[in-house]
Coordinates of C-alpha atoms in Angstrom, one line a residue:
X30 CA 22.8 -0.8 5.4
X31 CA 22.2 2.9 5.4
X32 CA 24.2 5.6 6.9
X33 CA 24.1 9.1 8.4
X34 CA 26.6 11.8 7.6
X35 CA 27.2 15.2 9.3
X36 CA 26.0 18.3 7.6
X37 CA 25.2 21.8 8.6
X38 CA 22.0 23.1 7.2
X39 CA 18.4 23.8 7.7
X40 CA 15.9 21.0 8.3
X41 CA 12.2 21.7 7.5
X42 CA 9.3 20.8 9.6
X43 CA 7.5 17.5 9.0
X44 CA 4.0 18.8 7.9
X45 CA 4.0 21.6 5.5
X46 CA 2.6 22.7 2.1
X47 CA 2.1 19.6 0.0
X48 CA 0.0 18.6 -2.9
X49 CA -3.3 17.3 -1.5
X50 CA -3.6 14.8 -4.4
X51 CA -2.2 11.9 -2.4
X52 CA -4.6 9.1 -3.4
X53 CA -1.8 6.7 -3.3
X54 CA 1.7 6.6 -1.9
X55 CA 2.9 5.5 -5.4
X56 CA 1.6 8.7 -7.1
X57 CA 4.7 10.5 -5.8
X58 CA 6.7 10.9 -9.0
X59 CA 9.6 13.4 -8.7
X60 CA 10.8 13.0 -12.2
X61 CA 14.3 12.9 -10.8
X62 CA 16.9 10.8 -12.7
X63 CA 18.0 9.3 -9.4
X64 CA 14.5 7.8 -9.0
X65 CA 14.6 5.8 -12.2
X66 CA 14.9 2.1 -12.5
X67 CA 17.6 0.3 -14.5
X68 CA 15.0 -2.1 -15.8
X69 CA 13.1 0.6 -17.8
X70 CA 15.8 2.4 -19.8
X71 CA 16.0 4.3 -23.1
X72 CA 17.3 1.4 -25.2
X73 CA 14.5 1.9 -27.7
X74 CA 10.8 2.7 -27.6
X75 CA 9.6 -0.8 -28.6
X76 CA 11.8 -2.5 -26.0
X77 CA 10.7 0.0 -23.4
X78 CA 7.0 -0.6 -24.2
X79 CA 7.4 -4.4 -24.0
X80 CA 9.2 -4.2 -20.6
X81 CA 6.6 -1.8 -19.3
X82 CA 3.8 -4.0 -20.4
X83 CA 5.5 -7.0 -18.7
X84 CA 5.9 -4.9 -15.5
X85 CA 2.2 -4.0 -15.5
X86 CA 1.2 -7.7 -16.0
X87 CA 3.6 -8.7 -13.2
X88 CA 2.2 -5.9 -11.0
X89 CA -1.4 -7.1 -11.5
X90 CA -0.5 -10.8 -11.1
X91 CA 1.5 -10.3 -7.9
X92 CA -1.2 -8.1 -6.4
X93 CA -3.8 -10.8 -7.0
X94 CA -1.4 -13.5 -5.8
X95 CA -0.8 -11.5 -2.6
X96 CA -4.4 -11.1 -1.7
X97 CA -5.3 -14.7 -2.4
X98 CA -2.3 -16.1 -0.5
X99 CA -3.1 -13.7 2.3
X100 CA -6.7 -14.7 2.6
X101 CA -6.0 -18.4 2.3
X102 CA -3.4 -18.2 5.1
X103 CA -5.9 -16.3 7.3
X104 CA -8.6 -18.9 6.6
X105 CA -6.2 -21.6 7.8
X106 CA -4.6 -19.8 10.8
X107 CA -6.6 -16.8 12.0
X108 CA -3.7 -14.6 13.3
X109 CA -3.9 -11.4 11.1
X110 CA -1.7 -9.3 13.3
X111 CA 1.1 -11.9 13.3
X112 CA 0.8 -12.4 9.5
X113 CA 1.0 -8.7 8.9
X114 CA 4.3 -8.5 10.9
X115 CA 5.7 -11.5 8.9
X116 CA 4.8 -9.9 5.6
X117 CA 6.4 -6.6 6.6
X118 CA 9.6 -8.5 7.6
X119 CA 10.0 -9.6 4.0
X120 CA 11.3 -6.1 3.4
X121 CA 14.5 -7.0 5.1
X122 CA 15.3 -9.6 2.4
X123 CA 14.8 -7.0 -0.4
X124 CA 16.7 -4.3 1.4
X125 CA 19.7 -6.6 1.9
X126 CA 19.6 -7.5 -1.8
X127 CA 19.1 -4.0 -3.2
X128 CA 21.6 -2.2 -0.9
X129 CA 24.3 -4.9 -0.4
X130 CA 24.6 -5.8 -4.0
X131 CA 24.7 -2.2 -5.2
X132 CA 21.6 -2.7 -7.3
X133 CA 20.2 0.4 -5.6
X134 CA 22.1 3.3 -4.0
X135 CA 21.9 3.2 -0.2
X136 CA 20.2 6.1 1.5
X137 CA 22.6 8.4 3.3
X138 CA 21.1 10.8 5.9
X139 CA 23.0 13.8 7.1
X140 CA 22.3 13.0 10.8
X141 CA 20.2 10.6 12.9
X142 CA 17.6 13.3 13.5
X143 CA 17.0 13.7 9.8
X144 CA 16.5 9.9 9.5
X145 CA 14.1 9.8 12.4
X146 CA 12.1 12.8 11.2
X147 CA 11.9 11.4 7.6
X148 CA 11.1 7.8 8.3
X149 CA 9.7 7.1 11.7
X150 CA 6.3 8.8 11.2
X151 CA 5.8 7.2 7.8
X152 CA 6.8 3.8 9.3
X153 CA 4.1 4.2 12.0
X154 CA 1.4 5.0 9.5
X155 CA 2.6 2.3 7.1
X156 CA 2.1 -0.2 9.9
X157 CA -1.4 1.1 10.4
X158 CA -2.2 0.9 6.7
X159 CA -1.0 -2.7 6.4
X160 CA -2.5 -4.0 9.7
X161 CA -5.8 -2.4 8.9
X162 CA -6.0 -4.0 5.4
X163 CA -4.9 -7.4 6.5
X164 CA -7.2 -7.6 9.5
X165 CA -10.1 -6.3 7.4
X166 CA -9.5 -9.0 4.7
X167 CA -9.2 -11.6 7.5
X168 CA -12.6 -10.6 9.0
X169 CA -14.5 -10.1 5.8
X170 CA -14.4 -10.6 2.0
X171 CA -11.4 -9.4 0.1
X172 CA -13.7 -7.7 -2.4
X173 CA -15.5 -5.8 0.4
X174 CA -12.2 -4.6 1.8
X175 CA -11.0 -3.3 -1.5
X176 CA -14.3 -1.5 -2.2
X177 CA -13.9 0.3 1.1
X178 CA -10.2 1.0 0.3
X179 CA -11.3 2.7 -2.9
X180 CA -12.8 5.5 -0.7
X181 CA -9.3 6.6 0.3
X182 CA -9.5 9.9 -1.9
X183 CA -12.4 11.0 0.3
X184 CA -10.4 10.5 3.5
X185 CA -7.4 12.3 1.9
X186 CA -9.5 15.3 0.9
X187 CA -10.9 15.6 4.4
X188 CA -7.5 15.3 6.1
X189 CA -5.8 17.7 3.7
X190 CA -8.4 20.3 4.6
X191 CA -8.3 19.6 8.3
X192 CA -4.5 19.1 8.8
X193 CA -3.0 21.3 6.1
X194 CA -5.7 23.8 5.3
X195 CA -5.5 22.8 1.7
X196 CA -8.6 22.7 -0.5
X197 CA -9.4 21.4 -4.0
X198 CA -11.4 22.8 -6.8
X199 CA -15.2 22.4 -6.6
X200 CA -15.0 20.0 -9.6
X201 CA -12.7 17.7 -7.6
X202 CA -15.0 17.7 -4.6
X203 CA -18.0 17.0 -6.8
X204 CA -16.0 14.0 -8.2
X205 CA -15.9 12.5 -4.8
X206 CA -19.6 11.9 -4.7
X207 CA -19.6 8.8 -7.0
X208 CA -17.0 7.2 -4.7
X209 CA -19.1 8.0 -1.6
X210 CA -22.3 6.7 -3.2
X211 CA -20.6 3.5 -4.6
X212 CA -19.0 2.6 -1.2
X213 CA -22.3 3.3 0.6
X214 CA -24.3 1.2 -1.9
X215 CA -21.9 -1.7 -1.8
X216 CA -21.7 -1.7 2.0
X217 CA -25.5 -1.5 2.4
X218 CA -26.0 -4.5 0.1
X219 CA -23.0 -6.6 1.3
X220 CA -24.6 -9.9 2.0
X221 CA -22.3 -10.7 4.9
X222 CA -21.5 -7.2 6.1
X223 CA -18.9 -7.2 8.8
X224 CA -18.7 -4.0 10.9
X225 CA -15.2 -4.7 12.2
X226 CA -13.9 -5.4 8.6
X227 CA -15.4 -2.0 7.6
X228 CA -13.8 -0.2 10.5
X229 CA -10.3 -1.7 9.9
X230 CA -10.5 -0.9 6.2
X231 CA -11.3 2.7 7.1
X232 CA -8.5 2.8 9.6
X233 CA -6.2 1.6 6.7
X234 CA -7.6 4.4 4.5
X235 CA -6.8 7.1 7.2
X236 CA -3.3 5.7 7.7
X237 CA -2.7 5.6 3.9
X238 CA -3.9 9.2 3.4
X239 CA -1.6 10.5 6.2
X240 CA 1.3 8.4 5.0
X241 CA 1.0 9.8 1.5
X242 CA 0.8 13.4 2.8
X243 CA 4.0 12.8 4.8
X244 CA 5.7 11.1 1.8
X245 CA 4.8 14.1 -0.5
X246 CA 6.2 16.5 2.1
X247 CA 9.5 14.5 2.5
X248 CA 10.0 14.2 -1.2
X249 CA 9.5 18.0 -1.6
X250 CA 12.5 18.6 0.8
X251 CA 14.4 15.4 0.5
X252 CA 17.7 17.0 -0.3
X253 CA 17.7 18.6 3.1
X254 CA 17.6 15.1 4.7
X255 CA 20.4 13.4 2.8
X256 CA 21.4 11.6 -0.4
X257 CA 19.6 8.9 -2.3
X258 CA 16.4 9.8 -0.5
X259 CA 14.0 8.7 -3.3
X260 CA 10.6 7.1 -3.0
X261 CA 11.9 3.6 -3.5
X262 CA 14.4 3.9 -0.6
X263 CA 11.8 5.7 1.5
X264 CA 9.4 2.8 1.0
X265 CA 12.0 0.3 1.9
X266 CA 13.0 2.2 5.0
X267 CA 9.5 2.7 6.3
X268 CA 8.8 -1.0 5.7
X269 CA 11.8 -1.9 7.8
X270 CA 10.7 0.5 10.5
X271 CA 7.1 -0.7 10.5
X272 CA 8.3 -4.3 10.7
X273 CA 10.3 -3.5 13.9
X274 CA 7.4 -1.5 15.4
X275 CA 5.0 -4.4 14.7
X276 CA 6.9 -6.8 17.0
X277 CA 5.8 -5.4 20.4
X278 CA 2.3 -4.7 19.0
X279 CA 1.9 -8.3 17.7
X280 CA 3.3 -9.8 20.9
X281 CA 0.8 -7.8 23.0
X282 CA -2.2 -8.5 20.9
X283 CA -1.7 -12.1 19.7
X284 CA 1.3 -13.4 21.6
X285 CA -0.8 -15.4 24.0
X286 CA -2.7 -17.0 21.2
X287 CA 0.3 -18.4 19.2
X288 CA 0.7 -21.7 21.0
X289 CA -3.0 -22.6 21.4
X290 CA -3.9 -21.5 17.8
X291 CA -0.9 -23.3 16.3
X292 CA -1.8 -26.5 18.2
X293 CA -5.4 -26.3 17.2
X294 CA -4.6 -25.6 13.5
X295 CA -1.8 -28.1 13.0
X296 CA -3.2 -30.9 15.2
X297 CA -4.8 -32.7 12.2
X298 CA -2.3 -31.5 9.6
X299 CA 0.5 -33.6 8.0
X300 CA 4.0 -32.2 8.0
X301 CA 3.5 -31.4 4.3
X302 CA 0.4 -29.4 5.1
X303 CA 2.2 -27.4 7.8
X304 CA 5.0 -26.7 5.4
X305 CA 2.6 -25.5 2.7
X306 CA 0.9 -23.2 5.2
X307 CA 4.2 -21.7 6.3
X308 CA 5.3 -21.3 2.7
X309 CA 2.1 -19.6 1.8
X310 CA 2.5 -17.1 4.7
X311 CA 6.1 -16.4 3.6
X312 CA 5.2 -16.0 -0.1
X313 CA 2.3 -13.6 0.8
X314 CA 5.0 -11.3 2.2
X315 CA 7.3 -11.7 -0.8
X316 CA 4.4 -11.0 -3.2
X317 CA 3.3 -8.0 -1.1
X318 CA 6.7 -6.3 -1.2
X319 CA 7.6 -7.3 -4.8
X320 CA 4.2 -6.1 -6.1
X321 CA 4.8 -2.7 -4.6
X322 CA 8.3 -2.6 -6.2
X323 CA 6.8 -3.3 -9.6
X324 CA 4.1 -0.7 -8.8
X325 CA 6.9 1.9 -8.4
X326 CA 8.4 0.9 -11.8
X327 CA 5.1 1.1 -13.6
X328 CA 3.7 4.3 -12.1
X329 CA 7.0 6.2 -12.4
X330 CA 6.8 5.7 -16.2
X331 CA 3.2 7.1 -16.8
X332 CA 1.3 10.3 -16.2
X333 CA -1.4 10.8 -13.6
X334 CA -4.4 9.9 -15.8
X335 CA -2.8 6.7 -16.9
X336 CA -1.9 6.1 -13.2
X337 CA -5.6 6.4 -12.3
X338 CA -6.6 4.0 -15.0
X339 CA -3.9 1.5 -14.0
X340 CA -4.9 1.6 -10.3
X341 CA -8.6 1.1 -11.4
X342 CA -7.7 -2.0 -13.5
X343 CA -5.6 -3.4 -10.6
X344 CA -8.5 -3.1 -8.1
X345 CA -11.0 -4.6 -10.5
X346 CA -8.5 -7.5 -11.1
X347 CA -8.2 -8.1 -7.4
X348 CA -11.9 -8.0 -6.7
X349 CA -12.7 -10.2 -9.7
X350 CA -10.1 -12.8 -8.8
X351 CA -11.1 -12.9 -5.1
X352 CA -14.8 -13.4 -6.1
X353 CA -13.8 -16.3 -8.4
X354 CA -11.4 -18.0 -6.0
X355 CA -13.3 -17.6 -2.8
X356 CA -16.8 -17.7 -4.3
X357 CA -18.0 -15.0 -2.0
X358 CA -21.7 -14.3 -2.6
X359 CA -22.4 -10.7 -3.8
X360 CA -25.7 -9.0 -4.6
X361 CA -26.4 -7.2 -7.8
X362 CA -26.6 -3.8 -6.0
X363 CA -23.5 -4.6 -4.1
X364 CA -21.6 -5.4 -7.3
X365 CA -23.0 -2.2 -8.9
X366 CA -21.8 -0.2 -5.9
X367 CA -18.3 -1.6 -6.1
X368 CA -18.2 -0.8 -9.8
X369 CA -19.4 2.8 -9.2
X370 CA -16.9 3.3 -6.4
X371 CA -13.9 2.0 -8.4
X372 CA -14.8 4.0 -11.5
X373 CA -15.4 7.0 -9.3
X374 CA -11.9 6.8 -8.0
X375 CA -10.6 6.9 -11.5
X376 CA -12.9 9.8 -12.4
X377 CA -11.7 11.7 -9.3
X378 CA -8.1 11.3 -10.2
X379 CA -8.7 12.6 -13.7
X380 CA -10.6 15.6 -12.3
X381 CA -7.8 16.3 -9.9
X382 CA -5.4 16.3 -12.9
X383 CA -7.6 18.7 -14.9
X384 CA -8.9 20.9 -12.0
X385 CA -6.3 20.8 -9.1

């Protein structure tokens, strides 16, 4: 579905000077015409606004649908590693549609080494990000996982300084304290605190920060790797790579559990219940990938401050929906901590925009 073509030229190293503001993989906006989506065009400002609003609504709804279907599936069949791999494999369906129909230009790398250097490391960390988040949500409350995930900017700031020797303004560092305080307060007052859920969410944060650093670096020198190397194609490729990498990992960790867990879970189920469970697992992967696609569309059309606000609203929507659906008990201080952490993330992004 993608190809490599020969070219003589210089290829840069993988880690280099990149912007340390990598709170999210989706914040990488190159403003390149080749990165634009046909859905959001210039057919008129009113039509564009309506389409963008619809995309934002779809983005929020699909994110909520994903976390709910994900948690319901894990509550039914506790195989988080396997579910993660199945969700990542949904990327193959979208890749086949986008590239085989010509809806999106296929990436063309100059040689196999360029493809490996650009995609493999990101695929590894994308797998870590997804595994960590899914396992965390399986072990604990969805709301708790997303509060911990809001602490990603703190991890990014630390790794940018440690790995790249890049530092931010003192205002930006100061803006990290509300996030730290909010996460700490929410964790300390989590009624059913789960240490393993906290650890896996933090592992996901570390993977997400490194993945975003690598993505920024690749985008800054993408023309040396090949053609049509935009963020959407990079995301699709690293999803395909991570899905392949997940196979041996999942077989090693949960392979021996497949038969006994399946028998135990489906023993008292009707055929309709089994079908619904499998459909829910499949749809969670579709919602996961499609929500990220809509995220690219939305975030490519707005500035960094609007991006911070949009991500904040998304996280609030996910936490609120999960609390309503799963009725997870939460203390007043725990809820206050979550609120502070999420708003702190938004405040930090605004500070990074004003004081890099």
